[in-house]
Amino acid sequence: MRLRLTPRDATFFDLFAGQAQYLVTGADLLAQIVGADPEERPTIAGRLRDAEHDADEATHTIMRRLNQTFVTPFDRDDIYELASSLDDCMDEMEEAGDLIVLYQLGDLPKQVVRQVGVLQRCAELTALAMPRLRSMQDLSDYWVEVNRLENEADRAYRKLLAGIYEGKTPAGTDPLAIMKLKEVIDVLESAADAFEKVANTVETIALKEA
Amino acid sequence: MRLRLTPRDATFFDLFAGQAQYLVTGADLLAQIVGADPEERPTIAGRLRDAEHDADEATHTIMRRLNQTFVTPFDRDDIYELASSLDDCMDEMEEAGDLIVLYQLGDLPKQVVRQVGVLQRCAELTALAMPRLRSMQDLSDYWVEVNRLENEADRAYRKLLAGIYEGKTPAGTDPLAIMKLKEVIDVLESAADAFEKVANTVETIALKEA
Amino acid sequence: MRLRLTPRDATFFDLFAGQAQYLVTGADLLAQIVGADPEERPTIAGRLRDAEHDADEATHTIMRRLNQTFVTPFDRDDIYELASSLDDCMDEMEEAGDLIVLYQLGDLPKQVVRQVGVLQRCAELTALAMPRLRSMQDLSDYWVEVNRLENEADRAYRKLLAGIYEGKTPAGTDPLAIMKLKEVIDVLESAADAFEKVANTVETIALKEA
């Protein structure tokens, strides 16, 4: 039950909205990488890396401000948690794009396309939710939907796992090809988990302020 | 040095005890999966999934109450940490059971049986310790023993690692079979780590209150 | 804005300096393991394990003192975070050394030597920085340099990843040999991440106190 000595610092909301906007860009670029011909992928992955650098800058700006601000719009720990978990989403997406290029993967299984589609939807919902932190209104639809999407991603991921060792993916039964593909789908699954973490943090913040 | 304005909220203790009880159920179901014939495993894994859902509900109940309670029996952060780490134990055990079914593993090496035995013992000790959080008495035996068990699990795990690539497990020298088994034993090792994390959190709480 | 009722407790600085000194020892022993003939490695790995045990003790000492001290030289959470992240560095290095022995790896690729060289440099910089926490002076060079080193480690790691599945390492194209080497380089990469985490925690502390 913190006292609010000065008007709430509004700019944290703008900063979170900006951070989430990079996630929309990042997820879209990742979808482009997955859909592109292998020779076009390095260029798009370069743009994803740039987006990740920009998002990193945005995270640092939030952290610096947090460390230098006395009165914050909600719990310091929650601000830190929210900024960190938004940053994690971007890191995982960038790593997935980078591995696809690094491992020179060819065609990707359609469940990978589905995994990335879920990430795009999560990024859009997150970007729409951030500005609503100001009023704390209408946030529950957001976290319920992201949790539902994460469950969907989880089912797609487990189906992939079951199939990948059976030679039911473009990686066939070649152990090295399977290892590389497995690493990519694991990182995509971590990205979905990271979006769920963001939604859980927002739920925590909203419940405290209710 | 928090002031205690009202009697300590007793129900957190009951909630933690309930959460730990699910871990006993979960570890026992996991042991059944490991011991069962492959065709019987999916049914038992379904019951493990149900237990995990129930435990998830219990965790959410604690988090909701935490966010809406002003005076808590011990540090808010520690309550959060304890509930999260109990939840992690269940998640890892459920994932292990699920992977065993998903990968249609046959016979499992006896060290896997030992890993799961350690998890059962950890779950029982944790369930016995939770009610003692109320008085903060007789908790040190618990965390010392869980740390000892985790070291035992770690040794079993490292022996398995040394053997798995030498073809000394039922997976033989087939790279794909080894990858699948490796994933299961890694998750079991993470489950043991999660139980140790719970014990460390309890130690922290007890030291603060001492 | 904590009140400082008594003189700042100086001993936390000494404890952190001690913890960091173990990291220097640990990184040097890891470099010896990597450079040694396979038959000499188990002995050196034993000494690394001893250093890890000592570091573990040092961490526990800090945690105990933290739980029993009312006035701390900086935020309790940051002390916890710093001690934990220093501990993580040691755990990762010890695990890397242990896996090299356990998997009976022969010659290691020169990028692994480079990865370990970066860890040695990070450990030295960390040990030099810890005593400066007292005055909070001249710390920025430290965290900037560790971040730069982590980026260098990351590039070496990604190059290794690209090459490892192409048969461009001493593991050749044998899937089992690749899996083992991959596990070692992943743990080394986690160790570099852990050092970066320490530097980020120090940056947070310095900014708050500025």
XYZ file of C-alpha atoms in Angstrom:
630
model
C 0.000 0.000 0.000
C 2.412 2.591 -1.312
C 1.666 6.267 -0.934
C 1.545 8.211 -4.159
C 3.401 11.418 -3.408
C 3.389 12.753 -6.953
C 1.252 12.119 -10.005
C 1.905 8.684 -11.450
C 4.810 8.673 -13.841
C 3.037 8.250 -17.158
C 6.016 7.510 -19.347
C 6.471 3.922 -18.183
C 3.263 3.102 -20.075
C 4.636 4.613 -23.269
C 7.889 2.719 -22.833
C 6.114 -0.620 -22.385
C 3.936 0.082 -25.417
C 7.071 0.792 -27.439
C 8.752 -2.372 -26.232
C 5.697 -4.439 -27.216
C 5.597 -2.827 -30.646
C 9.054 -4.267 -31.348
C 7.642 -7.698 -30.552
C 5.024 -7.283 -33.310
C 7.800 -6.366 -35.743
C 9.946 -9.255 -34.511
C 7.210 -11.882 -34.811
C 6.334 -10.685 -38.319
C 9.973 -10.875 -39.433
C 10.235 -14.366 -37.946
C 7.143 -15.405 -39.939
C 8.793 -14.015 -43.065
C 11.959 -16.029 -42.380
C 9.963 -19.235 -41.962
C 8.016 -18.588 -45.173
C 10.979 -17.427 -47.277
C 13.302 -19.372 -49.562
C 16.496 -20.327 -47.720
C 18.633 -17.896 -49.740
C 16.414 -14.936 -48.774
C 16.465 -15.734 -45.074
C 19.825 -14.166 -44.035
C 18.670 -10.678 -45.089
C 15.432 -10.935 -43.110
C 17.288 -12.391 -40.129
C 19.546 -9.318 -40.235
C 16.476 -7.093 -39.891
C 15.239 -9.252 -37.012
C 18.609 -8.790 -35.329
C 18.277 -5.003 -35.761
C 14.796 -5.109 -34.195
C 16.213 -7.086 -31.309
C 18.931 -4.456 -30.764
C 16.302 -1.682 -30.754
C 14.172 -3.631 -28.275
C 17.240 -4.098 -26.114
C 17.784 -0.352 -26.068
C 14.143 0.148 -25.052
C 14.582 -2.323 -22.190
C 17.687 -0.520 -20.975
C 15.830 2.793 -21.055
C 13.105 1.335 -18.809
C 15.640 -0.142 -16.391
C 17.610 3.096 -16.156
C 14.461 5.104 -15.534
C 13.290 2.579 -12.961
C 16.540 2.892 -11.048
C 16.311 6.676 -11.036
C 12.608 7.145 -10.303
C 11.262 7.371 -6.778
C 7.551 7.039 -7.469
C 6.534 4.437 -10.008
C 3.049 3.745 -11.411
C 3.099 0.242 -9.915
C 5.420 -1.981 -7.904
C 9.083 -1.581 -8.858
C 9.545 -5.359 -8.932
C 6.627 -5.737 -11.313
C 8.002 -3.080 -13.639
C 11.324 -4.884 -13.660
C 9.590 -8.214 -14.234
C 7.444 -6.882 -17.067
C 10.350 -5.228 -18.876
C 12.510 -8.356 -18.486
C 9.840 -10.726 -19.721
C 9.033 -8.554 -22.753
C 12.766 -8.592 -23.494
C 12.869 -12.389 -23.212
C 10.152 -12.746 -25.894
C 12.329 -10.822 -28.340
C 15.501 -12.707 -27.463
C 13.875 -16.074 -28.088
C 12.381 -14.974 -31.410
C 15.692 -13.546 -32.585
C 17.495 -16.735 -31.584
C 14.981 -18.865 -33.511
C 15.477 -16.767 -36.657
C 19.229 -16.890 -36.265
C 19.330 -20.684 -35.834
C 17.175 -21.254 -38.932
C 19.769 -19.312 -40.943
C 22.826 -20.688 -39.147
C 21.724 -24.299 -39.644
C 20.759 -23.579 -43.249
C 17.436 -25.343 -42.731
C 15.351 -25.920 -45.841
C 11.604 -26.486 -45.741
C 10.180 -26.275 -42.262
C 7.302 -28.477 -41.053
C 3.880 -26.830 -41.112
C 3.661 -27.072 -37.309
C 6.608 -24.647 -37.159
C 4.548 -22.240 -39.249
C 1.750 -22.731 -36.711
C 4.113 -22.112 -33.775
C 5.210 -18.819 -35.341
C 1.596 -17.868 -36.117
C 0.817 -18.199 -32.418
C 3.765 -15.932 -31.605
C 2.478 -13.284 -34.020
C -0.961 -13.367 -32.384
C 0.611 -13.168 -28.907
C 2.707 -10.168 -29.944
C -0.337 -8.316 -31.320
C -2.381 -8.984 -28.174
C 0.516 -7.857 -25.996
C 0.936 -4.621 -27.965
C -2.784 -3.913 -27.626
C -2.735 -4.629 -23.900
C 0.202 -2.446 -22.857
C -1.589 0.940 -23.269
C -4.448 -0.434 -21.129
C -2.074 -0.743 -18.158
C -2.725 2.949 -17.575
C -6.409 2.462 -16.750
C -6.070 -1.204 -15.709
C -9.317 -1.783 -17.634
C -10.127 -4.649 -19.994
C -6.926 -6.554 -19.392
C -8.370 -9.930 -18.433
C -9.383 -10.802 -22.015
C -5.736 -10.349 -22.933
C -4.230 -12.694 -20.385
C -6.935 -15.324 -20.812
C -6.390 -15.351 -24.576
C -2.581 -15.515 -24.331
C -2.848 -18.431 -21.907
C -5.197 -20.161 -24.361
C -2.761 -19.518 -27.213
C 0.141 -20.834 -25.191
C -1.790 -24.059 -24.575
C -2.403 -24.290 -28.316
C 1.308 -23.723 -28.983
C 2.128 -26.388 -26.431
C -0.089 -28.935 -28.173
C 1.464 -28.100 -31.567
C 4.911 -28.446 -29.989
C 4.213 -31.817 -28.396
C 2.801 -33.143 -31.681
C 5.984 -32.003 -33.367
C 8.082 -33.743 -30.726
C 6.183 -36.978 -31.237
C 6.664 -36.736 -35.009
C 10.208 -35.467 -35.209
C 11.849 -38.668 -33.996
C 9.628 -40.794 -36.219
C 10.972 -39.168 -39.366
C 7.641 -37.409 -39.962
C 9.212 -33.992 -40.617
C 11.339 -32.627 -43.489
C 14.353 -33.540 -41.309
C 13.652 -37.206 -42.067
C 15.536 -39.705 -39.907
C 18.957 -38.041 -40.119
C 20.037 -37.517 -36.500
C 21.927 -34.290 -37.224
C 19.003 -32.781 -39.162
C 16.657 -33.771 -36.331
C 18.922 -32.177 -33.703
C 18.977 -28.891 -35.589
C 15.215 -28.799 -36.144
C 14.601 -29.815 -32.538
C 16.663 -26.887 -31.332
C 14.612 -24.442 -33.405
C 11.243 -25.765 -32.209
C 12.483 -25.730 -28.591
C 13.374 -22.050 -28.904
C 9.978 -21.289 -30.480
C 8.298 -23.067 -27.565
C 10.377 -20.944 -25.153
C 9.174 -17.831 -26.997
C 5.539 -18.864 -26.421
C 6.349 -19.479 -22.743
C 7.895 -16.003 -22.568
C 4.688 -14.413 -23.872
C 2.705 -16.349 -21.269
C 5.084 -15.044 -18.602
C 4.344 -11.469 -19.744
C 0.599 -12.141 -19.494
C 1.005 -13.625 -16.007
C 2.956 -10.559 -14.907
C 0.215 -8.272 -16.213
C -2.375 -10.363 -14.354
C -0.374 -9.994 -11.133
C -0.149 -6.223 -11.572
C -3.855 -5.889 -12.334
C -4.889 -7.989 -9.329
C -2.732 -5.930 -6.981
C -4.198 -2.676 -8.239
C -7.794 -3.961 -8.216
C 10.663 -5.923 10.368
C 7.011 -5.921 9.357
C 4.361 -5.001 11.850
C 1.709 -7.612 12.356
C -1.516 -5.665 12.499
C -3.841 -8.655 12.529
C -3.457 -12.288 13.496
C -1.330 -14.126 11.009
C -3.350 -15.401 8.103
C -3.403 -19.133 8.769
C -4.774 -20.291 5.458
C -1.524 -19.903 3.534
C -0.213 -22.886 5.507
C -3.188 -25.004 4.493
C -2.753 -23.966 0.886
C 0.933 -24.909 0.826
C 0.149 -28.240 2.474
C -2.472 -28.903 -0.219
C -0.051 -27.968 -2.988
C 2.584 -30.339 -1.575
C 0.042 -33.154 -1.325
C -0.422 -33.000 -5.098
C 3.330 -33.517 -5.439
C 3.062 -36.802 -3.518
C 0.291 -37.917 -5.867
C 2.274 -36.737 -8.882
C 5.498 -38.509 -7.901
C 3.601 -41.734 -7.204
C 1.871 -41.615 -10.597
C 5.237 -40.970 -12.261
C 6.659 -44.023 -10.503
C 3.706 -46.053 -11.793
C 4.348 -44.843 -15.356
C 8.001 -45.841 -15.153
C 7.100 -49.273 -13.778
C 4.173 -49.979 -16.108
C 4.053 -51.750 -19.453
C 4.212 -49.222 -22.296
C 0.579 -49.814 -23.291
C -0.675 -48.985 -19.780
C 1.311 -45.771 -19.534
C -0.998 -43.353 -21.438
C -3.851 -43.899 -18.935
C -1.614 -43.219 -15.946
C -0.082 -40.196 -17.696
C -3.615 -38.849 -18.126
C -4.114 -39.047 -14.370
C -0.765 -37.300 -13.847
C -1.947 -34.541 -16.188
C -5.129 -34.187 -14.116
C -3.077 -33.923 -10.929
C -0.947 -31.254 -12.572
C -4.075 -29.273 -13.494
C -5.325 -29.498 -9.895
C -1.941 -28.359 -8.586
C -2.021 -25.472 -11.048
C -5.379 -24.395 -9.645
C -3.950 -24.566 -6.122
C -1.033 -22.351 -7.179
C -3.379 -19.798 -8.714
C -5.426 -19.733 -5.519
C -2.303 -18.905 -3.511
C -1.226 -16.187 -5.944
C -4.665 -14.587 -5.980
C -4.843 -14.596 -2.202
C -1.319 -13.201 -1.979
C -2.209 -10.302 -4.242
C -5.290 -9.494 -2.181
C -3.929 -9.945 1.337
C -2.324 -7.106 3.225
C -0.781 -9.021 6.098
C 0.933 -12.292 5.237
C 2.439 -14.880 7.602
C 5.884 -14.297 6.112
C 7.517 -12.185 3.389
C 5.328 -11.778 0.293
C 8.283 -12.533 -1.980
C 8.961 -15.763 -0.113
C 5.321 -16.849 -0.391
C 5.478 -16.177 -4.105
C 8.789 -18.029 -4.380
C 7.526 -21.026 -2.422
C 4.296 -21.356 -4.410
C 6.190 -21.009 -7.707
C 8.824 -23.543 -6.822
C 6.254 -26.102 -5.622
C 4.495 -25.575 -8.947
C 7.748 -26.138 -10.853
C 8.191 -29.564 -9.206
C 4.825 -30.673 -10.556
C 5.423 -29.244 -14.025
C 8.690 -31.122 -14.410
C 7.200 -34.414 -13.198
C 4.224 -34.076 -15.531
C 6.529 -33.302 -18.453
C 8.652 -36.373 -17.703
C 5.576 -38.618 -17.670
C 4.283 -37.064 -20.857
C 7.589 -37.497 -22.726
C 7.837 -41.165 -21.734
C 4.437 -41.730 -23.359
C 4.987 -39.391 -26.310
C 8.285 -41.036 -27.253
C 6.805 -44.494 -26.706
C 9.808 -45.511 -24.666
C 10.045 -49.171 -23.729
C 12.097 -50.432 -20.797
C 13.749 -47.663 -18.841
C 17.191 -47.989 -17.251
C 17.187 -48.788 -13.553
C 18.822 -45.433 -12.781
C 15.644 -43.781 -14.075
C 13.702 -45.829 -11.526
C 16.153 -44.532 -8.922
C 15.726 -40.921 -10.089
C 11.946 -41.248 -9.694
C 12.354 -42.918 -6.294
C 14.273 -39.861 -5.125
C 11.451 -37.626 -6.368
C 8.884 -39.667 -4.404
C 10.943 -39.311 -1.238
C 11.385 -35.559 -1.834
C 7.630 -35.140 -2.335
C 6.834 -36.972 0.913
C 9.347 -34.910 2.888
C 7.997 -31.701 1.389
C 4.413 -32.638 2.258
C 5.457 -33.393 5.842
C 7.357 -30.110 6.120
C 4.697 -27.694 4.884
C 2.441 -27.896 7.992
C 5.518 -27.192 10.130
C 5.884 -23.757 8.507
C 3.251 -22.586 10.986
C 5.458 -23.143 14.014
C 8.775 -22.916 12.109
C 9.895 -25.876 14.251
C 11.798 -28.955 13.112
C 12.313 -27.782 9.549
C 16.085 -28.151 9.293
C 15.944 -31.968 9.075
C 13.750 -31.520 6.025
C 16.001 -29.223 4.041
C 19.164 -31.085 4.978
C 17.631 -34.370 3.811
C 16.290 -32.936 0.546
C 19.709 -31.479 -0.209
C 21.240 -34.883 0.489
C 18.696 -36.565 -1.788
C 19.340 -34.048 -4.536
C 23.051 -34.836 -4.373
C 22.166 -38.530 -4.641
C 19.933 -37.784 -7.646
C 22.738 -35.787 -9.183
C 25.177 -38.678 -8.877
C 22.633 -41.091 -10.418
C 22.089 -38.598 -13.203
C 25.761 -38.115 -14.001
C 26.281 -41.898 -14.034
C 23.413 -42.156 -16.484
C 24.963 -39.442 -18.655
C 28.286 -41.262 -18.722
C 26.549 -44.505 -19.685
C 23.944 -43.258 -22.119
C 26.404 -42.327 -24.860
C 28.307 -45.593 -24.391
C 25.297 -47.676 -25.302
C 24.952 -48.905 -21.722
C 21.207 -48.219 -21.502
C 18.182 -49.849 -23.162
C 18.488 -47.088 -25.778
C 21.595 -48.829 -27.109
C 23.674 -46.809 -29.570
C 20.802 -45.513 -31.695
C 21.218 -41.707 -31.698
C 17.471 -41.043 -31.860
C 16.704 -43.433 -28.980
C 19.504 -41.816 -26.964
C 18.167 -38.310 -27.641
C 14.716 -39.278 -26.408
C 15.974 -40.987 -23.255
C 18.363 -38.097 -22.581
C 15.480 -35.665 -22.690
C 13.529 -37.683 -20.113
C 16.443 -37.966 -17.677
C 17.193 -34.246 -18.068
C 13.627 -33.404 -17.071
C 13.812 -35.786 -14.084
C 17.024 -34.055 -13.010
C 15.260 -30.692 -13.306
C 12.476 -32.066 -11.071
C 15.020 -32.965 -8.388
C 16.525 -29.459 -8.715
C 13.033 -28.002 -8.272
C 12.539 -29.905 -5.007
C 15.907 -28.588 -3.801
C 14.786 -25.058 -4.695
C 11.671 -25.552 -2.507
C 13.862 -26.698 0.383
C 16.191 -23.706 -0.059
C 13.215 -21.348 -0.001
C 11.956 -22.942 3.213
C 15.438 -22.546 4.714
C 15.456 -18.853 3.790
C 12.043 -18.333 5.373
C 13.015 -20.166 8.561
C 16.273 -18.214 8.933
C 14.499 -14.901 8.543
C 11.937 -15.792 11.176
C 14.524 -17.208 13.575
C 15.100 5.390 0.423
C 16.278 3.222 3.292
C 17.462 4.868 6.465
C 20.953 3.940 7.480
C 20.682 3.455 11.232
C 24.179 2.065 11.716
C 27.419 2.277 9.768
C 27.216 0.255 6.574
C 28.095 -3.366 7.130
C 31.484 -3.594 5.476
C 31.851 -7.343 5.455
C 29.504 -7.952 2.528
C 32.161 -6.391 0.301
C 34.805 -8.766 1.607
C 32.477 -11.712 1.094
C 31.737 -10.771 -2.510
C 35.442 -10.286 -3.183
C 36.092 -13.750 -1.769
C 33.343 -15.295 -3.873
C 34.772 -13.679 -7.027
C 38.263 -14.921 -6.199
C 36.965 -18.499 -6.422
C 35.762 -17.705 -9.924
C 39.296 -16.787 -10.971
C 40.538 -20.097 -9.578
C 37.661 -21.953 -11.247
C 38.177 -20.404 -14.672
C 41.921 -21.123 -14.525
C 41.312 -24.768 -13.606
C 38.799 -25.057 -16.447
C 41.413 -23.677 -18.852
C 43.865 -26.290 -17.550
C 41.321 -29.073 -18.158
C 40.741 -27.925 -21.722
C 44.477 -27.732 -22.397
C 45.431 -30.985 -20.657
C 45.794 -34.485 -22.021
C 42.606 -36.489 -21.427
C 44.232 -38.728 -18.799
C 45.282 -35.716 -16.700
C 41.862 -34.107 -16.752
C 40.114 -36.063 -13.950
C 42.601 -34.807 -11.340
C 42.179 -31.182 -12.378
C 38.395 -31.599 -12.509
C 38.550 -32.836 -8.918
C 40.252 -29.587 -7.903
C 37.610 -27.626 -9.806
C 34.937 -29.534 -7.875
C 36.677 -28.585 -4.604
C 36.746 -24.926 -5.654
C 33.046 -25.137 -6.450
C 32.332 -26.545 -2.980
C 34.307 -23.701 -1.370
C 32.444 -21.131 -3.462
C 29.184 -22.767 -2.421
C 30.126 -22.326 1.218
C 30.938 -18.662 0.568
C 27.512 -18.185 -1.027
C 25.783 -19.776 1.948
C 27.701 -17.497 4.303
C 26.449 -14.438 2.424
C 22.849 -15.707 2.389
C 22.889 -16.500 6.103
C 24.308 -13.097 6.947
C 21.786 -11.424 4.657
C 18.910 -13.144 6.439
C 20.225 -12.087 9.813
C 21.300 -8.497 9.088
C 18.917 -5.583 9.431
C 20.947 -2.890 7.699
C 22.697 -3.870 4.488
C 25.100 -1.797 2.380
C 22.665 -1.895 -0.549
C 19.260 -3.367 -1.406
C 18.690 -6.814 0.092
C 17.331 -8.106 -3.223
C 20.431 -6.918 -5.039
C 22.716 -8.616 -2.525
C 20.765 -11.820 -3.006
C 20.891 -11.413 -6.784
C 24.618 -10.707 -6.821
C 25.503 -13.664 -4.589
C 23.257 -15.988 -6.633
C 24.636 -14.906 -9.956
C 28.263 -15.225 -8.805
C 27.343 -18.728 -7.655
C 25.816 -19.544 -11.056
C 29.102 -18.679 -12.814
C 30.916 -21.271 -10.720
C 28.232 -23.934 -11.167
C 28.343 -23.648 -14.944
C 32.149 -23.777 -15.060
C 32.255 -26.796 -12.776
C 29.620 -28.569 -14.888
C 31.596 -27.887 -18.076
C 34.748 -29.370 -16.552
C 32.835 -32.359 -15.253
C 31.198 -33.103 -18.620
C 34.535 -32.942 -20.462
C 35.813 -35.668 -18.128
C 32.578 -37.666 -17.968
C 32.272 -37.826 -21.751
C 35.970 -38.603 -22.098
C 36.333 -35.976 -24.792
C 39.658 -35.886 -26.615
C 40.917 -32.825 -28.468
C 38.609 -29.863 -28.165
C 38.050 -27.362 -30.980
C 40.051 -24.144 -30.710
C 36.818 -22.147 -30.308
C 36.267 -23.984 -27.022
C 39.682 -22.743 -25.919
C 38.510 -19.258 -26.901
C 35.248 -19.645 -24.968
C 37.200 -20.586 -21.840
C 39.654 -17.717 -22.397
C 36.718 -15.315 -22.309
C 35.551 -16.873 -19.032
C 39.015 -16.367 -17.506
C 38.998 -12.693 -18.511
C 35.448 -12.251 -17.142
C 36.460 -13.831 -13.838
C 39.477 -11.533 -13.467
C 37.434 -8.424 -14.235
C 34.756 -9.510 -11.783
C 37.312 -10.095 -9.024
C 38.796 -6.639 -9.651
C 35.358 -5.006 -9.606
C 33.997 -6.457 -6.365
C 36.190 -4.376 -3.987
C 35.088 -1.250 -5.873
C 31.486 -1.843 -4.775
C 32.452 -0.156 -1.517
C 33.101 3.222 -3.133
C 30.893 2.612 -6.178
C 33.672 4.251 -8.217
C 35.089 3.124 -11.554
C 32.617 0.294 -12.052
C 31.293 1.210 -15.492
C 34.471 0.078 -17.302
C 33.901 -3.321 -15.759
C 30.353 -3.889 -16.898
C 30.962 -2.423 -20.350
C 33.940 -4.751 -20.867
C 32.106 -7.856 -19.610
C 29.207 -7.101 -21.937
C 31.686 -6.744 -24.795
C 33.343 -10.046 -23.860
C 29.974 -11.791 -23.675
C 29.196 -10.610 -27.197
C 32.563 -11.983 -28.310
C 31.788 -15.296 -26.577
C 28.403 -15.345 -28.260
C 29.956 -14.936 -31.699
C 32.476 -17.723 -30.997
C 29.592 -19.904 -29.798
C 27.431 -19.323 -32.855
C 30.376 -20.052 -35.165
C 30.888 -23.299 -33.281
C 27.194 -24.151 -33.665
C 27.349 -23.563 -37.395
C 30.433 -25.749 -37.698
C 29.578 -28.539 -35.294
C 26.817 -30.060 -37.411
C 28.954 -29.762 -40.550
C 31.607 -32.063 -39.188
C 34.056 -29.154 -38.835
C 35.080 -30.017 -35.272
C 37.090 -32.899 -33.787
C 33.697 -34.582 -33.174
C 33.444 -35.176 -36.913
C 30.009 -36.301 -38.129
C 29.334 -38.886 -35.430
C 25.967 -37.886 -33.917
C 26.893 -39.093 -30.425
C 30.229 -37.247 -30.428
C 28.452 -34.109 -31.648
C 25.806 -34.370 -28.909
C 28.475 -34.589 -26.231
C 30.523 -31.666 -27.572
C 27.359 -29.602 -28.079
C 26.446 -30.086 -24.442
C 29.847 -28.809 -23.302
C 29.778 -25.696 -25.485
C 26.198 -24.953 -24.371
C 27.298 -25.004 -20.741
C 30.284 -22.760 -21.536
C 27.915 -20.325 -23.233
C 25.699 -20.393 -20.116
C 28.775 -19.578 -18.027
C 29.455 -16.480 -20.157
C 25.789 -15.487 -19.772
C 26.134 -15.884 -16.008
C 29.094 -13.490 -15.923
C 27.066 -10.982 -17.929
C 24.238 -11.359 -15.403
C 26.686 -10.479 -12.604
C 27.797 -7.363 -14.505
C 24.173 -6.332 -15.091
C 23.431 -6.710 -11.381
C 26.422 -4.542 -10.514
C 25.214 -1.932 -13.008
C 21.772 -1.928 -11.370
C 23.290 -1.473 -7.929
C 25.580 1.348 -9.081
C 22.757 3.205 -10.823
C 20.539 3.035 -7.741
C 23.285 4.386 -5.515
C 24.327 7.125 -7.959
